[in-house]
Amino acid sequence: MDKFRMIFQFFQSNQESFMNGICGIMALASTQMYSAFDFNCPCLPHYNLAYGMGILLVPPFILFLLGFVLNNNISMLAEEWRRPQGQRGKDPAVLRYMFCSIAQRALIAPAVWVSVTLLDGKCITCAFCTSVPVETLGNASHPHLSQEEIQRVLARIPCKEIYNGQQLIADEVAVRYLRCISQALGWCFVLLMTTLAFLVRSLRPCFSQAAFLKSRYWSHYIDIERKLFDETCAEHARSFAKVCIQQFFEGMSTDLVAARCHPPRKAPADAGEAAEKLLGITDQGTMNMALKSWHRCKPPLHLHPPALPTGNGWAGEGQPPTHPSAPRRETAAYYSCV
Amino acid sequence: MDRFRMIFQYFQSNSESVMNGICGLLALASVKMYTSFDFSCPCLPQYNMAYGLGIMFVPPVILFLCGLILNRQSLVMLEEWRRPQGHRKKDLAVIRYMCSSIMQRAMVAPVVWIIVTLLDGKCLLCAFSGSMDPEKFVGFANVSTVQVQQLLAKVPCKDDEHMRNNTSHKAVSRYLRCWSQALGWSILLILIIAAFLARWLRPCFNQTTLLQARHWSNYIDIEQKIFEETCCEHSRLFAHKCILHFFESVRQEIKLHSFSLPREGEGAEGEEDLWGITDQDQVNKLLKTWYYEKPPLNVS
């Protein structure tokens, strides 16, 4: 128990490192996904752009949403946002802090995908091969080719096997050109993202450190409180279930005693704990009856107090039991069997 | 459990080693990035220089910024710099020490990138092949000016159709690579000598100031960590108390509304764990109250 608490404390105080770890794993997964993905440019004039831009922009969007889904704190944020005020005021700064921290972490995997895509170059090559400046790089004065024909020829640049426009423009030249632009865009994107991250991180202590410390404390508090509440409820449910089942077996045992016409065999005095644990069920038929009863007719979610006189189910509690008739019905059926 | 505490304490007291570790990892990541990056010189006159020098200098800036972002101590230093004086005086020597140690560690990965780039030679070859003097190389001597620029620009692309038949491109390539590697090794030598001198000569100047600055910068770092830890522990206890109060108040409410005679000392086994909540409706009410009316943040 102490070990769990120690681990719990370690993760809590290093909650940020834990979430950073998950973030790093998602970024690695994003790179793996890209290398495992079989990029297949269609090499057709209007489809190239759609395909290239689609591969560049749709997976990041999916990864961003996935980052939100996989983050446990999103449900915490939603709960805190939507709960009625009640006796506890709501602090919008805390909500903003939680949202920003979740969004920042969710942005990392998409940014990695976009960078890797741009640095690799295949997407941009596929998307913009029809816009290559043929005048400067190739042989624009090539005769008897209409605009559409040129577009169709240029669209085949990424597919080396079927490219037939060597006289118009060498495909290596075009690919090198497009790749250079793609890689330049990629490095600029990474530089921009890194600069933004640096500014966000370093300007914060200069401006709003006290507010930040407050928001961070209370957002951690909400998280810990929720976990502790779940833990307490789980413990309560455990105790509830234990007492409920104990009362079920006791009820079973009392019914059996009542149904049998001979006095119950007294367990020998020195049987002790083992006999107690048997709860009065000591043969196969009785056990089968108990199991059938558990399946067919689960006891109500209502624990009656132990010192209840058997004839009057209403002695102690002001709240009426919800299903008082169910156990009685079972007893009645039992009598009729006898 | 004791082991966890020991590991935790080890990391706390050795934040310098942790930062050195991160620094080393970043340097390794820099080498890996370079090897996995597919260098592809455009082999066009105006683009070569921009591409070559861009690949040589833009990633180091990115790595430097990453080194600053990943270093926890940079935040600590900024906070120490910007905090109001309050009851504790600010020591500029400590802040300067922290700043210089952060910068030194952040410079390692960019320097590694630049050196690896120079030793490999592709960047310099791509950037400066167009600036070569064509008279020095037989294959380019008798070509017109415009064409020579184009040809020189294509030298880094060995598989280009113009280059396959031209043997002078190997000469240019070897020449530029030789310069690039010489530059790379020289920079490495200079940096190592500088680091060596700095470490050896440091005890000769201001050793006591240095020891004090190092001690207090370490102290600020540890103090920050312990404060965060204490806040976490406090919020855990606060939450625990708050929830206990809540369950207690629910128990009181149930007692108030039920007509039961007070039962003293007759609690069933585990009755304390049940908080008097023994019914499905009571549990539902508890959960509803928890959502609709969270208890106030007051455990006095």
Short mmCIF file of N, CA and C in Angstrom, two decimals, chain A residues 2-3 5-10 12-14 79-80 82-88 119-120 137 166 170 172-173 176-177 179-181 183-184 187-188 190-191 194-195 197-198 201-206 209 213 216-218 220-221 224-226 228-229 232-233 235-236 239-240 242-243 246 301-303 305-307 316-322, chain B residues 1 4-5 8 33 37-44 47 51 55 58-59 61-62 65-66 68-69 71-72 75 78-79 82 113 154 157 159-161 164 227-229 231-236 238-240 242-243 246-247 258-261 263 266-270 273-275 277-283 286-287 290-297:
data_model
loop_
_atom_site.label_atom_id
_atom_site.label_comp_id
_atom_site.label_asym_id
_atom_site.label_seq_id
_atom_site.Cartn_x
_atom_site.Cartn_y
_atom_site.Cartn_z
N ASP A 2 1.92 1.14 0.84
CA ASP A 2 2.83 2.28 0.94
C ASP A 2 3.59 2.45 -0.37
N LYS A 3 3.88 1.29 -1.00
CA LYS A 3 4.61 1.33 -2.26
C LYS A 3 3.76 2.03 -3.32
N ARG A 5 1.48 4.17 -2.80
CA ARG A 5 1.38 5.60 -2.52
C ARG A 5 2.65 6.30 -2.97
N MET A 6 3.79 5.62 -2.77
CA MET A 6 5.07 6.19 -3.18
C MET A 6 5.10 6.39 -4.69
N ILE A 7 4.65 5.36 -5.41
CA ILE A 7 4.63 5.45 -6.87
C ILE A 7 3.67 6.56 -7.31
N PHE A 8 2.52 6.59 -6.63
CA PHE A 8 1.51 7.59 -6.94
C PHE A 8 2.10 8.99 -6.76
N GLN A 9 2.80 9.16 -5.63
CA GLN A 9 3.39 10.47 -5.36
C GLN A 9 4.45 10.82 -6.37
N PHE A 10 5.24 9.81 -6.75
CA PHE A 10 6.31 10.05 -7.72
C PHE A 10 5.72 10.54 -9.03
N GLN A 12 2.71 11.81 -9.45
CA GLN A 12 2.02 13.07 -9.28
C GLN A 12 2.98 14.23 -9.33
N SER A 13 4.09 14.08 -8.59
CA SER A 13 5.01 15.21 -8.58
C SER A 13 5.76 15.28 -9.89
N ASN A 14 5.75 14.19 -10.62
CA ASN A 14 6.38 14.23 -11.93
C ASN A 14 5.34 14.03 -13.01
N GLU A 79 -15.43 18.21 -17.32
CA GLU A 79 -16.24 18.14 -16.11
C GLU A 79 -16.16 19.45 -15.34
N GLU A 80 -14.96 19.97 -15.21
CA GLU A 80 -14.80 21.20 -14.44
C GLU A 80 -15.48 22.37 -15.14
N ARG A 82 -18.20 22.17 -17.13
CA ARG A 82 -19.64 22.09 -17.20
C ARG A 82 -20.34 21.97 -15.85
N ARG A 83 -19.55 21.76 -14.79
CA ARG A 83 -20.26 21.51 -13.53
C ARG A 83 -20.96 22.80 -13.07
N PRO A 84 -22.10 22.63 -12.37
CA PRO A 84 -22.77 23.81 -11.81
C PRO A 84 -21.89 24.38 -10.69
N GLN A 85 -22.02 25.65 -10.44
CA GLN A 85 -21.13 26.31 -9.51
C GLN A 85 -21.25 25.76 -8.10
N GLY A 86 -22.49 25.58 -7.65
CA GLY A 86 -22.68 25.00 -6.31
C GLY A 86 -22.00 25.82 -5.24
N GLN A 87 -21.29 25.16 -4.35
CA GLN A 87 -20.65 25.88 -3.25
C GLN A 87 -19.21 26.25 -3.58
N ARG A 88 -18.76 25.89 -4.76
CA ARG A 88 -17.35 26.13 -5.07
C ARG A 88 -17.26 26.96 -6.34
N LEU A 119 10.33 17.51 -44.82
CA LEU A 119 11.75 17.23 -44.97
C LEU A 119 12.00 16.05 -45.91
N ASP A 120 11.03 15.15 -45.98
CA ASP A 120 11.19 14.04 -46.90
C ASP A 120 10.98 14.48 -48.34
N LEU A 137 13.88 26.02 -65.88
CA LEU A 137 14.58 24.77 -65.60
C LEU A 137 14.69 23.86 -66.80
N GLN A 166 11.36 13.90 -70.97
CA GLN A 166 12.78 14.26 -70.82
C GLN A 166 13.17 15.47 -71.68
N ALA A 170 14.11 17.66 -67.56
CA ALA A 170 14.64 16.42 -66.98
C ALA A 170 13.97 16.19 -65.62
N GLU A 172 14.98 14.56 -63.00
CA GLU A 172 15.82 14.74 -61.80
C GLU A 172 15.92 16.21 -61.44
N VAL A 173 16.01 17.07 -62.46
CA VAL A 173 16.12 18.50 -62.19
C VAL A 173 14.87 18.98 -61.46
N ARG A 176 14.73 17.53 -57.89
CA ARG A 176 15.69 18.21 -57.01
C ARG A 176 15.17 19.58 -56.61
N TYR A 177 14.62 20.29 -57.60
CA TYR A 177 14.11 21.64 -57.33
C TYR A 177 12.99 21.61 -56.30
N ARG A 179 12.24 19.25 -54.23
CA ARG A 179 12.70 18.75 -52.93
C ARG A 179 13.40 19.82 -52.14
N CYS A 180 14.21 20.61 -52.84
CA CYS A 180 14.93 21.70 -52.17
C CYS A 180 13.93 22.64 -51.53
N ILE A 181 12.88 23.00 -52.27
CA ILE A 181 11.86 23.91 -51.74
C ILE A 181 11.15 23.26 -50.56
N GLN A 183 12.26 20.94 -48.52
CA GLN A 183 13.11 20.86 -47.34
C GLN A 183 13.30 22.23 -46.71
N ALA A 184 13.43 23.26 -47.54
CA ALA A 184 13.54 24.61 -46.99
C ALA A 184 12.29 24.95 -46.18
N TRP A 187 12.40 22.97 -42.81
CA TRP A 187 13.28 23.53 -41.78
C TRP A 187 12.72 24.84 -41.24
N CYS A 188 12.13 25.65 -42.13
CA CYS A 188 11.53 26.91 -41.66
C CYS A 188 10.38 26.62 -40.71
N VAL A 190 10.01 23.97 -38.79
CA VAL A 190 10.55 23.51 -37.50
C VAL A 190 11.12 24.68 -36.71
N LEU A 191 11.81 25.58 -37.42
CA LEU A 191 12.39 26.74 -36.74
C LEU A 191 11.29 27.59 -36.13
N THR A 194 9.81 25.83 -33.05
CA THR A 194 10.74 25.86 -31.92
C THR A 194 10.81 27.26 -31.32
N THR A 195 10.83 28.28 -32.20
CA THR A 195 10.88 29.65 -31.69
C THR A 195 9.63 29.98 -30.89
N ALA A 197 7.70 27.88 -29.30
CA ALA A 197 7.75 27.16 -28.03
C ALA A 197 8.69 27.85 -27.06
N PHE A 198 9.83 28.28 -27.56
CA PHE A 198 10.80 28.96 -26.72
C PHE A 198 10.22 30.25 -26.15
N ARG A 201 7.59 29.56 -23.51
CA ARG A 201 8.16 29.08 -22.26
C ARG A 201 8.95 30.14 -21.52
N SER A 202 9.66 30.98 -22.26
CA SER A 202 10.53 31.92 -21.55
C SER A 202 9.84 33.23 -21.21
N LEU A 203 8.75 33.57 -21.90
CA LEU A 203 8.11 34.83 -21.55
C LEU A 203 7.19 34.69 -20.34
N ARG A 204 6.80 33.46 -20.08
CA ARG A 204 5.85 33.28 -18.98
C ARG A 204 6.41 33.73 -17.63
N PRO A 205 7.64 33.34 -17.25
CA PRO A 205 8.11 33.81 -15.94
C PRO A 205 8.24 35.32 -15.86
N CYS A 206 8.33 35.96 -17.02
CA CYS A 206 8.53 37.40 -16.98
C CYS A 206 7.23 38.14 -16.70
N GLN A 209 3.91 34.98 -13.43
CA GLN A 209 4.36 33.81 -12.70
C GLN A 209 3.43 33.44 -11.56
N LEU A 213 1.46 29.93 -11.09
CA LEU A 213 1.63 29.00 -9.96
C LEU A 213 0.28 28.63 -9.38
N ARG A 216 -1.61 26.34 -11.77
CA ARG A 216 -1.03 25.00 -11.80
C ARG A 216 -1.40 24.22 -10.55
N TYR A 217 -1.33 24.87 -9.40
CA TYR A 217 -1.66 24.18 -8.15
C TYR A 217 -3.09 23.68 -8.19
N TRP A 218 -4.04 24.57 -8.58
CA TRP A 218 -5.43 24.16 -8.52
C TRP A 218 -5.79 23.15 -9.59
N HIS A 220 -3.71 20.75 -10.61
CA HIS A 220 -3.25 19.50 -10.02
C HIS A 220 -4.20 19.04 -8.93
N TYR A 221 -4.68 20.00 -8.14
CA TYR A 221 -5.58 19.67 -7.05
C TYR A 221 -6.85 18.99 -7.59
N ILE A 224 -6.03 15.44 -8.55
CA ILE A 224 -5.83 14.56 -7.39
C ILE A 224 -7.15 14.31 -6.69
N GLU A 225 -7.96 15.34 -6.57
CA GLU A 225 -9.25 15.19 -5.87
C GLU A 225 -10.13 14.19 -6.60
N ARG A 226 -10.11 14.29 -7.93
CA ARG A 226 -10.95 13.36 -8.69
C ARG A 226 -10.48 11.93 -8.49
N LEU A 228 -8.76 10.71 -5.94
CA LEU A 228 -9.04 10.27 -4.56
C LEU A 228 -10.53 9.96 -4.39
N PHE A 229 -11.39 10.76 -5.02
CA PHE A 229 -12.82 10.51 -4.92
C PHE A 229 -13.15 9.16 -5.54
N THR A 232 -12.03 6.52 -3.18
CA THR A 232 -12.93 6.39 -2.02
C THR A 232 -14.22 5.69 -2.43
N CYS A 233 -14.75 6.07 -3.59
CA CYS A 233 -15.97 5.41 -4.07
C CYS A 233 -15.72 3.93 -4.30
N GLU A 235 -13.56 2.05 -2.75
CA GLU A 235 -13.51 1.39 -1.44
C GLU A 235 -14.91 1.22 -0.88
N HIS A 236 -15.73 2.25 -1.03
CA HIS A 236 -17.10 2.15 -0.54
C HIS A 236 -17.84 1.05 -1.26
N SER A 239 -16.85 -2.27 0.14
CA SER A 239 -17.48 -2.59 1.42
C SER A 239 -18.95 -2.90 1.23
N PHE A 240 -19.60 -2.11 0.38
CA PHE A 240 -21.03 -2.29 0.08
C PHE A 240 -21.26 -3.70 -0.46
N LYS A 242 -19.36 -6.28 -0.20
CA LYS A 242 -19.05 -7.31 0.79
C LYS A 242 -20.25 -7.54 1.70
N VAL A 243 -20.79 -6.41 2.23
CA VAL A 243 -21.91 -6.55 3.15
C VAL A 243 -23.14 -7.11 2.43
N GLN A 246 -22.66 -10.78 1.93
CA GLN A 246 -22.75 -11.46 3.22
C GLN A 246 -24.21 -11.60 3.63
N LEU A 301 -30.18 -3.51 -3.94
CA LEU A 301 -29.05 -2.70 -3.52
C LEU A 301 -29.45 -1.92 -2.26
N HIS A 302 -29.70 -2.70 -1.24
CA HIS A 302 -30.17 -2.05 -0.03
C HIS A 302 -29.72 -2.90 1.14
N LEU A 303 -28.82 -2.40 1.93
CA LEU A 303 -28.29 -3.19 3.03
C LEU A 303 -29.19 -2.97 4.23
N PRO A 305 -29.95 -3.21 8.21
CA PRO A 305 -29.11 -3.23 9.41
C PRO A 305 -29.16 -4.60 10.06
N PRO A 306 -28.12 -5.03 10.75
CA PRO A 306 -28.01 -6.43 11.22
C PRO A 306 -29.03 -6.80 12.27
N ALA A 307 -29.43 -5.84 13.15
CA ALA A 307 -30.33 -6.22 14.26
C ALA A 307 -31.79 -6.05 13.88
N GLY A 316 -36.12 -0.39 11.38
CA GLY A 316 -35.04 0.58 11.60
C GLY A 316 -35.04 1.76 10.63
N GLU A 317 -35.30 1.52 9.39
CA GLU A 317 -35.00 2.54 8.39
C GLU A 317 -36.20 3.36 8.02
N GLY A 318 -36.00 4.62 7.87
CA GLY A 318 -37.07 5.51 7.43
C GLY A 318 -37.33 5.35 5.94
N GLN A 319 -36.28 5.07 5.22
CA GLN A 319 -36.46 4.90 3.77
C GLN A 319 -36.90 3.49 3.49
N PRO A 320 -37.99 3.31 2.83
CA PRO A 320 -38.50 1.95 2.61
C PRO A 320 -37.57 1.20 1.68
N PRO A 321 -37.40 -0.09 1.95
CA PRO A 321 -36.56 -0.88 1.05
C PRO A 321 -37.18 -0.89 -0.34
N THR A 322 -36.34 -0.89 -1.34
CA THR A 322 -36.85 -0.73 -2.70
C THR A 322 -37.53 -1.98 -3.22
N MET B 1 10.27 0.45 -2.21
CA MET B 1 9.76 1.77 -1.88
C MET B 1 10.88 2.70 -1.42
N PHE B 4 12.76 3.68 -4.47
CA PHE B 4 12.19 4.81 -5.21
C PHE B 4 12.62 6.11 -4.61
N ARG B 5 12.56 6.13 -3.27
CA ARG B 5 12.92 7.38 -2.61
C ARG B 5 14.38 7.69 -2.87
N PHE B 8 14.84 8.91 -6.39
CA PHE B 8 14.30 10.25 -6.48
C PHE B 8 15.27 11.25 -5.89
N MET B 33 19.89 12.87 -36.54
CA MET B 33 19.11 13.69 -37.46
C MET B 33 19.88 13.92 -38.74
N PHE B 37 18.77 12.56 -42.37
CA PHE B 37 18.28 13.60 -43.28
C PHE B 37 18.81 13.33 -44.68
N ASP B 38 17.92 13.40 -45.64
CA ASP B 38 18.30 13.10 -47.00
C ASP B 38 18.76 14.37 -47.69
N PHE B 39 20.07 14.60 -47.68
CA PHE B 39 20.60 15.82 -48.26
C PHE B 39 20.48 15.77 -49.78
N SER B 40 19.85 16.80 -50.33
CA SER B 40 19.58 16.75 -51.76
C SER B 40 19.83 18.13 -52.35
N CYS B 41 21.06 18.34 -52.82
CA CYS B 41 21.45 19.65 -53.35
C CYS B 41 20.65 19.95 -54.61
N PRO B 42 20.09 21.17 -54.75
CA PRO B 42 19.27 21.44 -55.93
C PRO B 42 20.06 21.53 -57.22
N CYS B 43 21.37 21.78 -57.12
CA CYS B 43 22.21 21.87 -58.32
C CYS B 43 21.72 22.92 -59.30
N LEU B 44 21.28 24.03 -58.78
CA LEU B 44 20.87 25.16 -59.60
C LEU B 44 21.65 26.38 -59.12
N TYR B 47 20.26 28.61 -56.20
CA TYR B 47 19.70 27.92 -55.03
C TYR B 47 20.75 27.21 -54.19
N TYR B 51 20.71 26.82 -50.10
CA TYR B 51 20.41 25.50 -49.53
C TYR B 51 21.54 25.00 -48.65
N ILE B 55 21.21 24.55 -44.65
CA ILE B 55 21.29 23.27 -43.93
C ILE B 55 22.40 23.32 -42.90
N VAL B 58 20.67 26.58 -40.08
CA VAL B 58 19.33 26.63 -39.49
C VAL B 58 19.10 25.53 -38.44
N PRO B 59 19.46 24.26 -38.72
CA PRO B 59 19.29 23.25 -37.68
C PRO B 59 20.06 23.56 -36.40
N VAL B 61 20.46 26.43 -35.01
CA VAL B 61 19.63 27.37 -34.25
C VAL B 61 18.49 26.62 -33.58
N ILE B 62 17.88 25.70 -34.35
CA ILE B 62 16.77 24.90 -33.79
C ILE B 62 17.26 24.08 -32.61
N LEU B 65 17.81 26.29 -29.53
CA LEU B 65 16.54 26.62 -28.87
C LEU B 65 15.99 25.40 -28.14
N CYS B 66 16.11 24.23 -28.76
CA CYS B 66 15.65 23.00 -28.08
C CYS B 66 16.43 22.78 -26.80
N LEU B 68 17.71 24.99 -24.91
CA LEU B 68 17.22 25.91 -23.89
C LEU B 68 15.86 25.49 -23.36
N ILE B 69 15.00 25.00 -24.26
CA ILE B 69 13.65 24.63 -23.84
C ILE B 69 13.69 23.43 -22.91
N ASN B 71 15.96 22.38 -20.99
CA ASN B 71 16.71 22.51 -19.76
C ASN B 71 15.84 23.16 -18.72
N ARG B 72 15.56 22.42 -17.66
CA ARG B 72 14.70 22.93 -16.60
C ARG B 72 15.29 24.15 -15.93
N LEU B 75 14.26 27.81 -16.87
CA LEU B 75 13.06 28.40 -16.25
C LEU B 75 13.38 28.92 -14.86
N LEU B 78 15.24 32.13 -15.11
CA LEU B 78 14.38 33.25 -15.50
C LEU B 78 13.53 33.71 -14.33
N GLU B 79 12.99 32.74 -13.58
CA GLU B 79 12.17 33.09 -12.43
C GLU B 79 12.99 33.86 -11.41
N ARG B 82 13.52 37.40 -12.64
CA ARG B 82 12.39 38.31 -12.71
C ARG B 82 11.62 38.46 -11.42
N TRP B 113 26.41 19.44 -34.66
CA TRP B 113 25.82 19.43 -36.01
C TRP B 113 26.76 20.08 -37.01
N LYS B 154 26.16 22.05 -61.02
CA LYS B 154 25.72 20.65 -61.04
C LYS B 154 26.75 19.69 -60.46
N CYS B 157 25.80 17.03 -57.89
CA CYS B 157 24.90 15.96 -58.30
C CYS B 157 25.65 15.02 -59.21
N ASP B 159 25.01 12.10 -60.28
CA ASP B 159 24.26 11.28 -61.24
C ASP B 159 23.66 12.09 -62.36
N ASP B 160 23.86 13.40 -62.32
CA ASP B 160 23.29 14.22 -63.37
C ASP B 160 23.92 13.85 -64.71
N GLU B 161 23.16 13.96 -65.79
CA GLU B 161 23.63 13.52 -67.10
C GLU B 161 24.87 14.30 -67.55
N ARG B 164 28.06 12.96 -65.61
CA ARG B 164 28.55 11.59 -65.76
C ARG B 164 29.74 11.54 -66.69
N PHE B 227 9.67 22.63 -3.32
CA PHE B 227 8.42 23.39 -3.21
C PHE B 227 7.32 22.73 -4.01
N GLU B 228 7.65 22.30 -5.23
CA GLU B 228 6.63 21.65 -6.06
C GLU B 228 6.15 20.37 -5.43
N GLU B 229 7.11 19.62 -4.87
CA GLU B 229 6.77 18.35 -4.22
C GLU B 229 5.86 18.60 -3.03
N CYS B 231 3.91 21.15 -2.53
CA CYS B 231 2.58 21.55 -3.01
C CYS B 231 1.76 20.34 -3.40
N CYS B 232 2.40 19.39 -4.06
CA CYS B 232 1.68 18.17 -4.47
C CYS B 232 1.19 17.42 -3.26
N GLU B 233 2.07 17.26 -2.27
CA GLU B 233 1.71 16.53 -1.07
C GLU B 233 0.57 17.26 -0.36
N HIS B 234 0.69 18.58 -0.30
CA HIS B 234 -0.36 19.36 0.35
C HIS B 234 -1.69 19.22 -0.37
N SER B 235 -1.65 19.28 -1.69
CA SER B 235 -2.93 19.20 -2.40
C SER B 235 -3.54 17.82 -2.24
N ARG B 236 -2.69 16.79 -2.09
CA ARG B 236 -3.21 15.44 -1.85
C ARG B 236 -3.94 15.38 -0.50
N PHE B 238 -5.11 17.89 1.21
CA PHE B 238 -6.27 18.79 1.14
C PHE B 238 -7.44 18.06 0.50
N ALA B 239 -7.15 17.39 -0.62
CA ALA B 239 -8.21 16.67 -1.32
C ALA B 239 -8.78 15.57 -0.43
N HIS B 240 -7.89 14.87 0.27
CA HIS B 240 -8.32 13.79 1.15
C HIS B 240 -9.29 14.32 2.20
N CYS B 242 -10.98 17.11 2.15
CA CYS B 242 -12.18 17.64 1.51
C CYS B 242 -13.18 16.52 1.23
N ILE B 243 -12.67 15.40 0.73
CA ILE B 243 -13.56 14.29 0.42
C ILE B 243 -14.12 13.68 1.69
N PHE B 246 -16.86 15.75 2.86
CA PHE B 246 -18.02 15.59 1.99
C PHE B 246 -18.80 14.34 2.36
N PHE B 247 -18.09 13.23 2.52
CA PHE B 247 -18.77 11.99 2.88
C PHE B 247 -19.43 12.11 4.25
N SER B 258 -33.41 10.36 8.00
CA SER B 258 -33.99 9.05 8.28
C SER B 258 -34.61 9.08 9.66
N PHE B 259 -35.59 8.20 9.91
CA PHE B 259 -36.29 8.21 11.19
C PHE B 259 -35.74 7.17 12.12
N SER B 260 -34.55 6.67 11.84
CA SER B 260 -34.04 5.56 12.65
C SER B 260 -33.73 6.02 14.05
N LEU B 261 -33.92 5.08 15.01
CA LEU B 261 -33.51 5.36 16.39
C LEU B 261 -32.00 5.29 16.41
N ARG B 263 -28.59 4.15 16.82
CA ARG B 263 -28.02 2.86 17.19
C ARG B 263 -26.59 3.09 17.61
N GLU B 266 -23.67 -0.59 17.40
CA GLU B 266 -24.21 -1.82 16.80
C GLU B 266 -23.86 -1.90 15.33
N GLY B 267 -22.90 -1.09 14.96
CA GLY B 267 -22.59 -1.05 13.53
C GLY B 267 -22.21 -2.41 12.99
N ALA B 268 -22.65 -2.70 11.79
CA ALA B 268 -22.26 -3.95 11.14
C ALA B 268 -20.78 -3.88 10.80
N GLU B 269 -20.24 -5.00 10.42
CA GLU B 269 -18.83 -5.05 10.06
C GLU B 269 -18.58 -4.18 8.84
N GLY B 270 -17.64 -3.28 8.97
CA GLY B 270 -17.34 -2.40 7.84
C GLY B 270 -18.32 -1.24 7.73
N ASP B 273 -16.75 2.01 6.97
CA ASP B 273 -16.36 2.22 5.59
C ASP B 273 -17.54 2.64 4.73
N LEU B 274 -18.73 2.36 5.21
CA LEU B 274 -19.89 2.63 4.37
C LEU B 274 -20.44 4.04 4.55
N TRP B 275 -19.97 4.76 5.56
CA TRP B 275 -20.40 6.14 5.77
C TRP B 275 -21.92 6.25 5.92
N ILE B 277 -24.01 4.97 4.07
CA ILE B 277 -24.64 4.95 2.74
C ILE B 277 -24.85 3.49 2.38
N THR B 278 -26.08 3.03 2.48
CA THR B 278 -26.32 1.60 2.35
C THR B 278 -27.38 1.28 1.33
N ASP B 279 -27.61 2.19 0.41
CA ASP B 279 -28.74 2.05 -0.47
C ASP B 279 -28.36 2.58 -1.84
N GLN B 280 -28.97 2.01 -2.89
CA GLN B 280 -28.65 2.46 -4.24
C GLN B 280 -29.02 3.94 -4.40
N ASP B 281 -30.17 4.31 -3.89
CA ASP B 281 -30.61 5.70 -4.03
C ASP B 281 -29.67 6.65 -3.32
N GLN B 282 -29.19 6.21 -2.13
CA GLN B 282 -28.28 7.09 -1.38
C GLN B 282 -26.98 7.27 -2.16
N VAL B 283 -26.50 6.20 -2.75
CA VAL B 283 -25.26 6.30 -3.53
C VAL B 283 -25.48 7.24 -4.72
N LEU B 286 -25.45 10.70 -3.58
CA LEU B 286 -24.09 11.16 -3.28
C LEU B 286 -23.37 11.57 -4.55
N LEU B 287 -23.45 10.74 -5.57
CA LEU B 287 -22.75 11.05 -6.81
C LEU B 287 -23.32 12.30 -7.46
N TRP B 290 -22.10 15.28 -5.60
CA TRP B 290 -20.68 15.54 -5.91
C TRP B 290 -20.56 16.34 -7.19
N TYR B 291 -21.41 16.02 -8.18
CA TYR B 291 -21.31 16.76 -9.42
C TYR B 291 -21.95 18.13 -9.33
N TYR B 292 -23.18 18.16 -8.83
CA TYR B 292 -23.91 19.42 -8.87
C TYR B 292 -23.45 20.42 -7.82
N GLU B 293 -22.99 19.94 -6.69
CA GLU B 293 -22.59 20.88 -5.64
C GLU B 293 -21.30 20.42 -5.02
N LYS B 294 -20.20 20.67 -5.72
CA LYS B 294 -18.92 20.28 -5.14
C LYS B 294 -18.73 21.05 -3.84
N PRO B 295 -18.12 20.40 -2.87
CA PRO B 295 -17.95 21.07 -1.58
C PRO B 295 -17.01 22.27 -1.70
N PRO B 296 -17.15 23.24 -0.84
CA PRO B 296 -16.26 24.41 -0.92
C PRO B 296 -14.83 24.01 -0.56
N LEU B 297 -13.86 24.77 -1.03
CA LEU B 297 -12.46 24.46 -0.77
C LEU B 297 -12.09 25.02 0.60
#
